[in-house]
Short mmCIF file of C-alpha atoms and ligand atoms in Angstrom, two decimals:
data_model
loop_
_atom_site.label_atom_id
_atom_site.label_comp_id
_atom_site.label_asym_id
_atom_site.label_seq_id
_atom_site.Cartn_x
_atom_site.Cartn_y
_atom_site.Cartn_z
CA MET A 1 154.97 79.69 -114.89
CA THR A 2 153.44 80.42 -118.26
CA SER A 3 152.02 83.93 -118.39
CA ALA A 4 148.37 84.37 -119.35
CA ALA A 5 149.42 86.20 -122.50
CA GLU A 6 151.24 83.11 -123.84
CA LEU A 7 148.22 80.83 -123.51
CA THR A 8 145.96 80.07 -126.46
CA ALA A 9 142.49 81.31 -125.49
CA TYR A 10 139.77 79.07 -126.94
CA LYS A 11 136.07 79.84 -127.27
CA MET A 12 133.10 77.48 -127.42
CA PHE A 13 131.12 76.84 -130.59
CA VAL A 14 127.38 77.46 -130.23
CA ASN A 15 124.89 78.06 -133.04
CA GLY A 16 127.71 78.62 -135.53
CA GLU A 17 129.37 81.32 -133.39
CA TRP A 18 132.47 81.43 -131.19
CA VAL A 19 131.38 82.35 -127.67
CA ASP A 20 132.75 82.65 -124.13
CA ALA A 21 130.99 80.95 -121.25
CA ALA A 22 128.09 83.09 -120.00
CA SER A 23 129.97 83.42 -116.70
CA HIS A 24 133.14 84.49 -118.61
CA ARG A 25 135.00 81.89 -116.53
CA SER A 26 137.63 79.63 -118.08
CA PHE A 27 140.12 76.98 -116.92
CA ASP A 28 143.64 76.03 -117.97
CA SER A 29 144.47 73.04 -120.13
CA LEU A 30 147.78 71.44 -119.16
CA ASN A 31 150.45 69.86 -121.35
CA PRO A 32 151.23 66.43 -119.79
CA TYR A 33 154.82 66.52 -121.10
CA THR A 34 155.72 69.84 -119.48
CA GLY A 35 153.11 69.78 -116.71
CA ARG A 36 152.34 73.43 -117.63
CA ALA A 37 149.27 75.27 -118.88
CA TRP A 38 149.23 75.97 -122.62
CA ALA A 39 145.61 76.99 -123.32
CA THR A 40 142.49 78.35 -121.64
CA ILE A 41 139.10 76.70 -122.15
CA PRO A 42 135.68 78.25 -121.40
CA ASP A 43 134.06 76.81 -118.29
CA GLY A 44 130.56 76.12 -119.60
CA GLN A 45 127.70 75.70 -117.13
CA ASP A 46 123.95 74.98 -117.23
CA GLU A 47 123.14 78.23 -119.06
CA ASP A 48 125.68 77.54 -121.84
CA VAL A 49 124.52 73.97 -122.26
CA ASP A 50 120.89 75.08 -122.39
CA ARG A 51 121.71 77.65 -125.09
CA ALA A 52 123.54 75.06 -127.19
CA ILE A 53 120.77 72.47 -126.85
CA LYS A 54 118.13 75.03 -127.85
CA ALA A 55 120.26 75.95 -130.89
CA ALA A 56 120.51 72.25 -131.80
CA ARG A 57 116.75 71.82 -131.33
CA ALA A 58 116.03 74.85 -133.56
CA ALA A 59 118.45 73.54 -136.21
CA LEU A 60 116.41 70.33 -136.42
CA ASP A 61 113.51 72.39 -137.77
CA ASN A 62 115.61 74.70 -139.92
CA PRO A 63 114.76 73.98 -143.58
CA ALA A 64 118.47 74.41 -144.37
CA TRP A 65 119.05 71.15 -142.46
CA LYS A 66 115.66 69.45 -142.23
CA GLY A 67 114.95 70.11 -145.89
CA MET A 68 118.43 69.23 -147.14
CA ALA A 69 118.27 66.24 -149.48
CA PRO A 70 120.07 63.24 -147.98
CA ALA A 71 122.46 63.17 -150.95
CA ALA A 72 123.33 66.83 -150.28
CA ARG A 73 123.95 65.95 -146.63
CA GLY A 74 126.36 63.30 -147.89
CA GLN A 75 128.10 65.90 -150.07
CA LEU A 76 128.49 68.20 -147.07
CA MET A 77 129.97 65.38 -145.01
CA ARG A 78 132.39 64.58 -147.80
CA ARG A 79 133.53 68.20 -147.88
CA PHE A 80 134.01 68.03 -144.13
CA GLY A 81 136.06 64.81 -144.54
CA ASP A 82 138.31 66.62 -147.03
CA LEU A 83 138.90 69.42 -144.52
CA LEU A 84 139.79 66.89 -141.84
CA ARG A 85 142.24 65.28 -144.26
CA ASP A 86 143.87 68.64 -145.03
CA ASN A 87 144.16 69.53 -141.34
CA ALA A 88 145.21 66.14 -139.94
CA GLU A 89 148.69 67.23 -138.83
CA ARG A 90 147.44 70.33 -137.06
CA LEU A 91 144.69 68.43 -135.22
CA ALA A 92 147.11 65.67 -134.18
CA GLY A 93 149.59 68.24 -132.86
CA VAL A 94 146.93 69.90 -130.72
CA ASP A 95 145.85 66.57 -129.25
CA SER A 96 149.38 65.43 -128.52
CA ARG A 97 150.08 68.70 -126.69
CA ASP A 98 146.82 68.46 -124.78
CA ASN A 99 146.63 64.78 -123.78
CA GLY A 100 150.30 63.81 -123.99
CA LYS A 101 149.75 60.91 -126.36
CA LEU A 102 152.33 60.18 -129.03
CA ILE A 103 152.20 62.32 -132.15
CA ARG A 104 152.67 59.03 -134.04
CA GLU A 105 149.45 57.67 -132.56
CA MET A 106 147.47 60.91 -132.80
CA LEU A 107 148.56 61.47 -136.41
CA GLY A 108 147.46 57.94 -137.28
CA GLN A 109 144.10 58.66 -135.66
CA ALA A 110 143.73 62.07 -137.35
CA LYS A 111 144.45 60.54 -140.74
CA ALA A 112 141.78 57.92 -140.12
CA LEU A 113 139.06 60.52 -139.38
CA PRO A 114 138.02 61.38 -142.97
CA GLY A 115 137.16 57.72 -143.61
CA TYR A 116 134.37 57.92 -141.00
CA TYR A 117 132.74 60.89 -142.71
CA TYR A 118 133.16 59.47 -146.22
CA TYR A 119 131.68 56.11 -145.20
CA TYR A 120 128.57 57.66 -143.61
CA ALA A 121 128.33 60.28 -146.37
CA GLY A 122 127.71 57.36 -148.70
CA LEU A 123 125.03 56.01 -146.38
CA ALA A 124 123.17 59.31 -145.86
CA ASP A 125 120.83 58.62 -148.79
CA LYS A 126 120.46 54.92 -148.04
CA ILE A 127 118.61 55.17 -144.73
CA MET A 128 115.33 53.54 -145.64
CA GLY A 129 112.12 52.35 -144.06
CA GLU A 130 110.30 49.16 -145.07
CA THR A 131 106.92 48.12 -146.38
CA ILE A 132 105.48 45.50 -144.07
CA PRO A 133 103.24 42.62 -145.17
CA LEU A 134 100.63 42.87 -142.42
CA ASP A 135 98.17 40.26 -141.20
CA LYS A 136 95.50 42.92 -141.96
CA THR A 137 95.16 42.77 -145.71
CA SER A 138 93.23 46.00 -146.17
CA VAL A 139 96.02 48.03 -144.61
CA PHE A 140 99.14 49.37 -146.28
CA ASN A 141 101.83 49.64 -143.59
CA TYR A 142 105.27 51.14 -143.96
CA THR A 143 108.01 52.54 -141.73
CA LEU A 144 109.92 55.81 -141.90
CA ARG A 145 113.36 55.96 -140.32
CA GLU A 146 113.59 59.39 -138.76
CA PRO A 147 116.34 61.19 -136.83
CA VAL A 148 116.10 60.83 -133.04
CA GLY A 149 116.61 64.59 -132.56
CA VAL A 150 119.25 66.37 -130.48
CA VAL A 151 122.10 64.03 -129.56
CA GLY A 152 124.46 64.82 -126.67
CA ILE A 153 127.95 63.35 -127.08
CA ILE A 154 130.35 63.26 -124.11
CA THR A 155 133.91 62.25 -124.94
CA PRO A 156 137.01 61.36 -122.86
CA TRP A 157 140.53 62.72 -123.16
CA ASN A 158 142.38 59.73 -124.51
CA SER A 159 141.36 59.91 -128.21
CA PRO A 160 139.04 62.92 -128.41
CA LEU A 161 138.38 63.19 -132.15
CA LEU A 162 138.45 59.51 -133.04
CA ILE A 163 136.02 58.59 -130.26
CA LEU A 164 133.83 61.55 -131.23
CA SER A 165 133.77 60.40 -134.85
CA PHE A 166 132.77 56.83 -133.83
CA SER A 167 129.27 58.28 -133.33
CA LEU A 168 129.19 61.78 -134.85
CA ALA A 169 129.49 60.66 -138.48
CA ALA A 170 126.43 58.41 -138.15
CA VAL A 171 124.58 61.04 -136.09
CA LEU A 172 124.94 63.59 -138.91
CA ALA A 173 124.27 61.15 -141.75
CA ALA A 174 120.93 60.35 -140.11
CA GLY A 175 119.96 64.05 -140.00
CA ASN A 176 120.27 64.67 -136.25
CA THR A 177 121.83 67.68 -134.56
CA VAL A 178 124.38 67.51 -131.76
CA VAL A 179 125.89 69.10 -128.69
CA ILE A 180 129.38 67.81 -127.89
CA LYS A 181 130.99 68.05 -124.45
CA PRO A 182 134.68 67.05 -124.67
CA SER A 183 136.74 66.10 -121.62
CA GLU A 184 138.00 68.98 -119.49
CA HIS A 185 141.48 67.40 -119.83
CA ALA A 186 141.60 67.64 -123.64
CA SER A 187 139.02 70.02 -125.14
CA ALA A 188 141.17 71.97 -127.59
CA SER A 189 141.11 69.57 -130.54
CA THR A 190 137.31 69.40 -130.50
CA LEU A 191 137.16 73.20 -130.72
CA GLU A 192 139.62 73.17 -133.64
CA PHE A 193 137.42 70.48 -135.22
CA ALA A 194 134.40 72.78 -134.78
CA GLY A 195 136.23 75.39 -136.86
CA LEU A 196 136.22 72.90 -139.73
CA VAL A 197 132.50 72.23 -139.21
CA LYS A 198 131.95 75.95 -139.75
CA GLU A 199 134.24 76.03 -142.77
CA ALA A 200 132.47 73.05 -144.36
CA GLY A 201 129.19 74.97 -144.21
CA PHE A 202 126.96 72.99 -141.84
CA PRO A 203 123.94 75.17 -140.95
CA PRO A 204 124.28 76.93 -137.57
CA GLY A 205 123.27 74.82 -134.58
CA VAL A 206 123.72 71.43 -136.30
CA VAL A 207 127.01 70.88 -134.44
CA ASN A 208 127.71 72.69 -131.14
CA VAL A 209 130.59 72.27 -128.72
CA VAL A 210 130.25 73.24 -125.06
CA THR A 211 133.35 72.85 -122.91
CA GLY A 212 133.43 72.44 -119.16
CA PHE A 213 133.57 69.89 -116.39
CA GLY A 214 131.73 66.60 -116.15
CA LYS A 215 129.79 67.36 -112.98
CA THR A 216 128.52 70.69 -114.32
CA ALA A 217 128.39 70.88 -118.12
CA GLY A 218 128.23 67.06 -118.49
CA THR A 219 125.37 66.67 -116.03
CA ALA A 220 123.48 69.58 -117.61
CA LEU A 221 123.72 67.94 -121.03
CA VAL A 222 122.68 64.48 -119.89
CA SER A 223 119.76 65.77 -117.81
CA HIS A 224 118.28 68.15 -120.39
CA PRO A 225 114.78 67.16 -121.55
CA LEU A 226 115.40 68.29 -125.15
CA VAL A 227 118.27 65.81 -125.58
CA ARG A 228 116.87 62.65 -127.17
CA LYS A 229 119.97 60.45 -127.10
CA VAL A 230 123.15 60.52 -125.06
CA VAL A 231 126.41 58.98 -126.21
CA PHE A 232 128.92 58.64 -123.40
CA THR A 233 132.48 57.27 -123.53
CA GLY A 234 134.36 57.15 -120.26
CA GLY A 235 134.77 55.20 -117.05
CA THR A 236 132.17 52.62 -116.00
CA GLU A 237 131.30 54.30 -112.70
CA VAL A 238 130.58 57.65 -114.40
CA GLY A 239 128.69 55.78 -117.12
CA LYS A 240 126.31 54.37 -114.50
CA VAL A 241 125.63 57.89 -113.20
CA VAL A 242 125.03 59.15 -116.75
CA GLY A 243 122.55 56.32 -117.38
CA GLN A 244 120.66 57.19 -114.20
CA GLN A 245 120.55 60.92 -114.97
CA ALA A 246 119.30 60.33 -118.52
CA ALA A 247 116.61 57.94 -117.25
CA ALA A 248 114.84 60.85 -115.53
CA ASN A 249 113.72 62.04 -118.99
CA VAL A 250 113.55 58.55 -120.50
CA THR A 251 116.49 59.55 -122.70
CA PRO A 252 118.19 56.54 -124.24
CA VAL A 253 121.95 56.26 -123.78
CA LEU A 254 124.75 54.60 -125.69
CA LEU A 255 127.52 53.76 -123.25
CA GLU A 256 131.08 52.91 -124.27
CA LEU A 257 132.82 52.20 -120.99
CA GLY A 258 135.87 50.56 -119.54
CA GLY A 259 137.45 47.19 -120.21
CA LYS A 260 139.79 44.57 -118.78
CA SER A 261 140.37 42.77 -122.01
CA PRO A 262 142.04 39.35 -122.13
CA ASN A 263 144.77 38.64 -124.66
CA ILE A 264 145.07 34.83 -124.86
CA VAL A 265 148.15 33.11 -126.30
CA PHE A 266 147.86 29.37 -127.01
CA ASN A 267 150.88 27.08 -127.28
CA ASP A 268 150.62 26.84 -131.08
CA ALA A 269 150.73 30.63 -131.59
CA HIS A 270 153.42 32.46 -133.56
CA VAL A 271 155.23 33.84 -130.52
CA PRO A 272 156.99 36.91 -132.06
CA ASN A 273 153.67 38.08 -133.57
CA ALA A 274 151.87 37.52 -130.30
CA VAL A 275 154.55 39.51 -128.41
CA ASN A 276 154.03 42.41 -130.80
CA GLY A 277 150.26 42.15 -130.44
CA CYS A 278 150.56 42.11 -126.68
CA ILE A 279 152.73 45.25 -126.68
CA ALA A 280 150.36 46.99 -129.11
CA GLY A 281 147.50 46.07 -126.81
CA ILE A 282 148.87 47.45 -123.58
CA PHE A 283 151.85 49.76 -124.06
CA ALA A 284 151.24 51.51 -127.39
CA ALA A 285 149.00 54.20 -125.91
CA GLY A 286 150.54 53.97 -122.46
CA GLY A 287 147.59 51.70 -121.64
CA GLN A 288 145.25 54.68 -121.88
CA THR A 289 142.72 53.04 -124.10
CA CYS A 290 139.49 51.27 -123.31
CA LEU A 291 140.69 48.44 -125.57
CA ALA A 292 143.89 47.78 -123.60
CA GLY A 293 144.75 44.08 -123.56
CA SER A 294 145.58 44.35 -119.90
CA ARG A 295 145.21 40.67 -118.93
CA LEU A 296 147.69 38.44 -120.77
CA PHE A 297 146.83 34.71 -120.52
CA LEU A 298 149.79 32.53 -121.52
CA HIS A 299 149.63 28.79 -122.02
CA GLU A 300 151.92 27.44 -119.31
CA SER A 301 154.16 25.60 -121.80
CA ILE A 302 155.19 28.84 -123.56
CA HIS A 303 155.13 31.10 -120.51
CA ASP A 304 158.89 31.32 -119.88
CA GLU A 305 159.92 31.90 -123.50
CA PHE A 306 157.14 34.44 -124.06
CA VAL A 307 157.83 36.45 -120.93
CA GLU A 308 161.56 36.57 -121.69
CA ARG A 309 160.95 37.96 -125.19
CA LEU A 310 158.33 40.37 -123.90
CA VAL A 311 160.55 41.86 -121.21
CA GLU A 312 163.44 42.19 -123.69
CA ARG A 313 161.25 44.13 -126.11
CA VAL A 314 159.60 46.25 -123.42
CA LYS A 315 163.03 47.29 -122.08
CA SER A 316 163.72 48.91 -125.43
CA ILE A 317 160.51 51.00 -125.54
CA ARG A 318 161.62 54.64 -125.88
CA LEU A 319 159.85 56.93 -123.47
CA GLY A 320 160.03 60.52 -124.59
CA ASP A 321 158.56 63.76 -125.83
CA PRO A 322 155.23 62.75 -127.40
CA SER A 323 155.68 65.34 -130.14
CA LYS A 324 158.78 63.48 -131.47
CA MET A 325 158.20 60.75 -134.04
CA GLU A 326 160.88 58.53 -132.46
CA SER A 327 159.16 58.35 -129.05
CA GLU A 328 157.37 55.04 -128.41
CA MET A 329 155.57 55.89 -125.17
CA GLY A 330 154.52 59.27 -123.82
CA PRO A 331 153.47 60.47 -120.37
CA LEU A 332 150.15 59.74 -118.74
CA SER A 333 147.53 62.36 -119.43
CA THR A 334 146.99 63.68 -115.91
CA MET A 335 148.77 63.66 -112.57
CA ASP A 336 145.70 61.94 -111.06
CA GLN A 337 146.03 59.18 -113.61
CA LEU A 338 149.71 58.73 -112.69
CA ARG A 339 148.84 58.46 -108.99
CA LYS A 340 146.06 55.98 -109.79
CA VAL A 341 148.56 53.77 -111.65
CA GLU A 342 150.93 53.92 -108.67
CA ARG A 343 148.17 52.78 -106.33
CA PHE A 344 147.47 49.78 -108.59
CA VAL A 345 151.16 48.84 -108.51
CA GLU A 346 151.30 49.06 -104.69
CA GLY A 347 148.16 46.90 -104.48
CA ALA A 348 149.54 44.26 -106.88
CA LEU A 349 152.77 43.98 -104.85
CA LYS A 350 150.74 43.56 -101.65
CA ASP A 351 148.67 40.85 -103.36
CA GLY A 352 151.88 38.90 -104.06
CA ALA A 353 152.23 39.44 -107.83
CA THR A 354 155.81 39.31 -109.17
CA LEU A 355 157.09 42.55 -110.69
CA LEU A 356 159.06 41.63 -113.83
CA TYR A 357 159.69 45.12 -115.14
CA GLY A 358 158.92 48.77 -114.40
CA GLY A 359 156.59 49.54 -111.52
CA ARG A 360 157.78 53.12 -111.01
CA ARG A 361 158.30 56.52 -112.58
CA PRO A 362 161.41 56.60 -114.80
CA GLU A 363 164.54 58.29 -113.43
CA ASP A 364 165.74 59.72 -116.75
CA PRO A 365 166.23 63.49 -116.15
CA ALA A 366 165.56 64.09 -119.87
CA LEU A 367 161.91 63.29 -119.20
CA GLY A 368 161.73 66.43 -117.09
CA GLN A 369 158.40 67.39 -115.61
CA GLY A 370 156.31 64.93 -117.64
CA TRP A 371 153.88 62.53 -115.95
CA PHE A 372 155.70 59.40 -117.10
CA PHE A 373 155.35 55.87 -115.77
CA MET A 374 157.50 52.95 -116.92
CA PRO A 375 155.91 50.12 -118.90
CA THR A 376 155.16 47.61 -116.18
CA ILE A 377 154.73 43.84 -116.21
CA PHE A 378 153.41 41.74 -113.32
CA ASP A 379 153.67 37.95 -113.49
CA GLY A 380 151.85 35.35 -111.40
CA VAL A 381 148.72 37.52 -111.17
CA VAL A 382 145.59 35.89 -109.76
CA ASN A 383 142.48 36.49 -111.87
CA ASP A 384 140.36 37.54 -108.91
CA SER A 385 142.88 40.16 -107.72
CA HIS A 386 142.26 43.91 -108.00
CA LEU A 387 144.89 44.26 -110.73
CA ALA A 388 143.23 41.59 -112.89
CA GLN A 389 139.69 42.85 -112.33
CA GLU A 390 139.86 46.65 -112.49
CA GLU A 391 140.76 49.00 -115.34
CA VAL A 392 144.15 50.65 -114.65
CA PHE A 393 144.13 52.88 -117.74
CA GLY A 394 147.91 52.91 -117.64
CA PRO A 395 150.89 50.85 -118.90
CA VAL A 396 150.48 47.92 -116.51
CA LEU A 397 150.19 44.35 -117.80
CA ALA A 398 148.94 41.44 -115.67
CA VAL A 399 150.31 38.04 -116.78
CA LEU A 400 148.37 34.87 -115.93
CA THR A 401 148.79 31.26 -117.05
CA PHE A 402 146.41 28.48 -118.10
CA ARG A 403 146.45 24.84 -119.18
CA GLU A 404 143.16 24.09 -120.95
CA GLU A 405 141.02 25.93 -123.50
CA GLU A 406 137.86 25.69 -121.38
CA GLU A 407 139.73 26.92 -118.35
CA VAL A 408 141.03 30.04 -120.11
CA ILE A 409 137.61 30.89 -121.55
CA ALA A 410 136.12 30.73 -118.06
CA LEU A 411 138.95 32.86 -116.63
CA ALA A 412 138.78 35.40 -119.46
CA ASN A 413 135.02 35.78 -118.99
CA ARG A 414 135.29 36.12 -115.22
CA THR A 415 135.21 39.94 -115.15
CA ARG A 416 132.43 42.52 -115.09
CA TYR A 417 133.77 43.93 -118.37
CA GLY A 418 133.37 42.69 -121.94
CA LEU A 419 134.78 45.20 -124.40
CA ALA A 420 137.39 43.27 -126.39
CA ALA A 421 139.58 40.16 -126.45
CA GLY A 422 142.56 38.80 -128.38
CA ILE A 423 143.28 35.18 -129.36
CA TRP A 424 146.64 33.99 -130.68
CA THR A 425 146.61 30.52 -132.24
CA ASN A 426 147.24 28.79 -135.56
CA ASP A 427 144.42 26.29 -135.03
CA ILE A 428 141.52 27.62 -137.09
CA ARG A 429 138.84 25.60 -135.30
CA ARG A 430 140.05 26.66 -131.89
CA ALA A 431 140.23 30.30 -132.99
CA HIS A 432 136.56 30.43 -133.98
CA ARG A 433 135.42 28.30 -131.04
CA VAL A 434 137.06 30.62 -128.55
CA ALA A 435 135.87 33.75 -130.42
CA ARG A 436 132.31 32.42 -130.12
CA ASP A 437 132.61 31.69 -126.40
CA LEU A 438 134.27 34.91 -125.23
CA GLU A 439 131.95 37.53 -123.77
CA ALA A 440 133.26 40.59 -125.62
CA GLY A 441 131.95 43.04 -128.22
CA THR A 442 135.13 42.77 -130.32
CA VAL A 443 137.37 39.69 -130.71
CA TRP A 444 140.67 39.80 -132.60
CA ILE A 445 142.28 36.61 -133.89
CA ASN A 446 146.04 36.92 -134.44
CA THR A 447 145.92 40.71 -134.30
CA TYR A 448 145.03 43.36 -131.70
CA ARG A 449 143.65 46.90 -131.49
CA ALA A 450 142.32 47.07 -135.05
CA LEU A 451 139.16 49.10 -135.71
CA SER A 452 137.17 50.28 -138.71
CA TYR A 453 134.26 52.64 -139.26
CA ALA A 454 132.62 49.79 -141.18
CA SER A 455 132.47 47.31 -138.28
CA PRO A 456 130.22 47.66 -135.21
CA PHE A 457 131.92 48.48 -131.93
CA GLY A 458 130.63 48.34 -128.37
CA GLY A 459 130.68 46.45 -125.12
CA TYR A 460 129.16 43.42 -123.46
CA LYS A 461 128.30 43.47 -119.75
CA GLN A 462 129.54 46.55 -117.84
CA SER A 463 131.60 47.73 -120.81
CA GLY A 464 128.42 49.35 -122.04
CA TYR A 465 125.64 48.95 -124.54
CA GLY A 466 124.68 50.20 -127.97
CA ARG A 467 126.88 49.98 -131.04
CA GLU A 468 128.91 52.67 -132.76
CA MET A 469 130.21 52.37 -136.33
CA GLY A 470 129.07 50.17 -139.19
CA LEU A 471 125.45 49.92 -140.24
CA ASP A 472 124.45 49.21 -136.63
CA ALA A 473 125.12 52.85 -135.69
CA LEU A 474 122.43 54.10 -138.06
CA ARG A 475 119.84 52.20 -136.02
CA GLU A 476 121.14 53.89 -132.86
CA PHE A 477 120.52 57.36 -134.27
CA THR A 478 117.23 56.83 -136.09
CA GLN A 479 113.82 55.80 -134.86
CA ALA A 480 111.16 53.86 -136.76
CA LYS A 481 107.76 55.39 -137.33
CA SER A 482 105.05 52.95 -138.38
CA VAL A 483 102.50 54.46 -140.80
CA TRP A 484 99.13 52.72 -141.31
CA VAL A 485 96.98 53.41 -144.37
CA GLU A 486 93.49 51.94 -144.60
CA LEU A 487 92.82 50.96 -148.20
CA ALA A 488 89.22 49.78 -147.73
CA ASP A 489 86.37 52.19 -148.52
CA THR A 490 84.63 51.67 -145.18
CA VAL A 491 86.01 51.78 -141.67
CA PRO A 492 84.75 48.64 -139.90
CA ASP A 493 83.19 48.15 -136.45
CA PRO A 494 84.39 51.07 -134.25
CA VAL A 495 84.16 49.03 -131.04
CA THR A 496 86.63 46.30 -131.88
CA ILE A 497 90.33 47.10 -132.07
CA ARG A 498 91.83 46.02 -135.34
O1 TXE B 1 136.76 59.74 -117.30
P1 TXE B 1 135.32 60.12 -116.96
P2 TXE B 1 138.04 60.35 -116.70
C1 TXE B 1 138.31 55.40 -117.38
C2 TXE B 1 139.72 55.27 -116.89
C3 TXE B 1 139.97 56.50 -116.13
C4 TXE B 1 138.61 56.76 -115.54
C5 TXE B 1 138.35 58.19 -115.24
O2 TXE B 1 139.82 54.14 -116.07
O3 TXE B 1 140.91 56.35 -115.13
O4 TXE B 1 137.71 56.35 -116.53
O5 TXE B 1 138.78 59.00 -116.35
C6 TXE B 1 132.49 63.58 -118.43
N1 TXE B 1 127.93 63.54 -116.06
N2 TXE B 1 138.23 55.87 -118.74
O6 TXE B 1 137.84 61.10 -115.44
O7 TXE B 1 135.22 60.74 -115.63
C7 TXE B 1 133.88 64.15 -118.38
O8 TXE B 1 133.86 65.56 -118.28
C8 TXE B 1 128.22 63.73 -117.36
C9 TXE B 1 137.84 54.90 -119.69
O9 TXE B 1 138.62 61.10 -117.79
O10 TXE B 1 134.55 58.90 -117.28
C10 TXE B 1 134.46 63.63 -119.68
O11 TXE B 1 134.04 64.46 -120.75
N3 TXE B 1 129.49 63.72 -117.84
C11 TXE B 1 137.56 55.45 -120.99
C12 TXE B 1 133.85 62.25 -119.83
O12 TXE B 1 132.67 62.30 -119.01
C13 TXE B 1 130.49 63.47 -116.98
C14 TXE B 1 138.10 56.72 -121.43
C15 TXE B 1 134.74 61.10 -119.36
O13 TXE B 1 135.04 61.30 -118.02
C16 TXE B 1 130.25 63.27 -115.61
C17 TXE B 1 138.41 57.62 -120.34
C18 TXE B 1 128.89 63.31 -115.16
N4 TXE B 1 128.56 63.10 -113.89
C19 TXE B 1 138.49 57.15 -119.07
N5 TXE B 1 131.43 63.06 -114.99
C20 TXE B 1 137.36 54.49 -122.09
N6 TXE B 1 136.71 53.38 -121.80
O14 TXE B 1 137.75 54.74 -123.21
C21 TXE B 1 132.39 63.12 -115.95
N7 TXE B 1 131.82 63.40 -117.15
#
């Protein structure tokens, strides 16, 4: 057991101050590699959330924020981006310890963060309304694009800071204020991040972080009448609850939910590239990504060769300590997640799928107490089965085959999800045809799992709605006000509406 004295004790960040939960209660954060507690996190409840939201609401009216010129807001965001750049290794280390993901992956993510703030810093003074040529010629009509107000952002444990930055950079550029509730499984990096917010010099209350559990702190945030937009990233079932709770106050939500993304390999594809893309899609983050390419559709004529190469490569994936650069797959983030993956495997075997590799926890004693699961490949999976329809959020790949282009489009679309899709082909017409016909918010052609702050991201169907990143995100976090100016000297007939 780790003694309480050895644990890092974190505080929440409210109104520019470090505070304990009002109840003074906290909970342990566990390291998925050792299975042991390494930090304590304040257990925020309704009262803490209310305090943070009121601070964010007051900050909206604070001249230090409200009256800040948009270009100055951009400058501040640039300074913040520089601090993120200078602290990338530290932030990545905290995340890897807290969520068990590879330091290689978390470092890559941490190094990408400044780009989000620089991109939106440049846009802060380019958020403009329009003048509108009305049918009423005596009226001058224009729009103002104003901040929506207090934004509540709820993030999951898999990529805490990257997923936060998908929306936060645009939220700040547009002049809003924010209360962030990170996942109870990986809160530490968001609190470290808040330290940099303070150092950059954002006015108090512009960015607040309240830690705690989904059912308590999360519900309090989503249900609060002063919150004017909720951004939620997490599982689809919780997303539906969040949408319902927010509806009570007519609070709009942006939902980034689960996926069951198809990765489709045609018979003219470059097979070694497609094998790499397939592995990047499903095993790189231990499958713990909403973008996981968890359904692999192989043209039947290349099936045998592809599967042989895939299994060969997967056998060589090095499971290990996520903090070591040489490790290629880390443990799952929670014990519950590990058990969930095991239930999926049992179900797939019962449904008659063929286990080609993995399917169990590794036996290597060097992996100690970590919550590891082997990279797992099932062949002969039926598209309507549980494994092909539900998000595992673990390193489990379902392989299916197809003959015709139309057939594979129909199969790929036959899911309640629509987050992403991959297409591997050298036929340019086919590539664009299939990209057009797939029901997914992101389609990759001859690549997989690539993202940029400059390109909109979000789901179709039950993968969510609303768009983060790119110019689209600015629309999500601003609202249009239409201003009417009568230019005529006399106001006409008061009885008739104009
Ligand atoms: O996510 P949750 P969990 C999927 C994945 C995983 C499953 C559950 O399949 O197995 O979701 O994972 C907060 N009101 N994804 O439990 O529950 C919670 O505290 C308000 C997909 O981690 O969705 C956390 O901050 N908030 C996904 C956040 O919601 C609530 C990423 C996510 O928690 C709440 C993660 C409530 N009632 C998991 N309940 C992706 N698509 O990227 C929970 N929360």
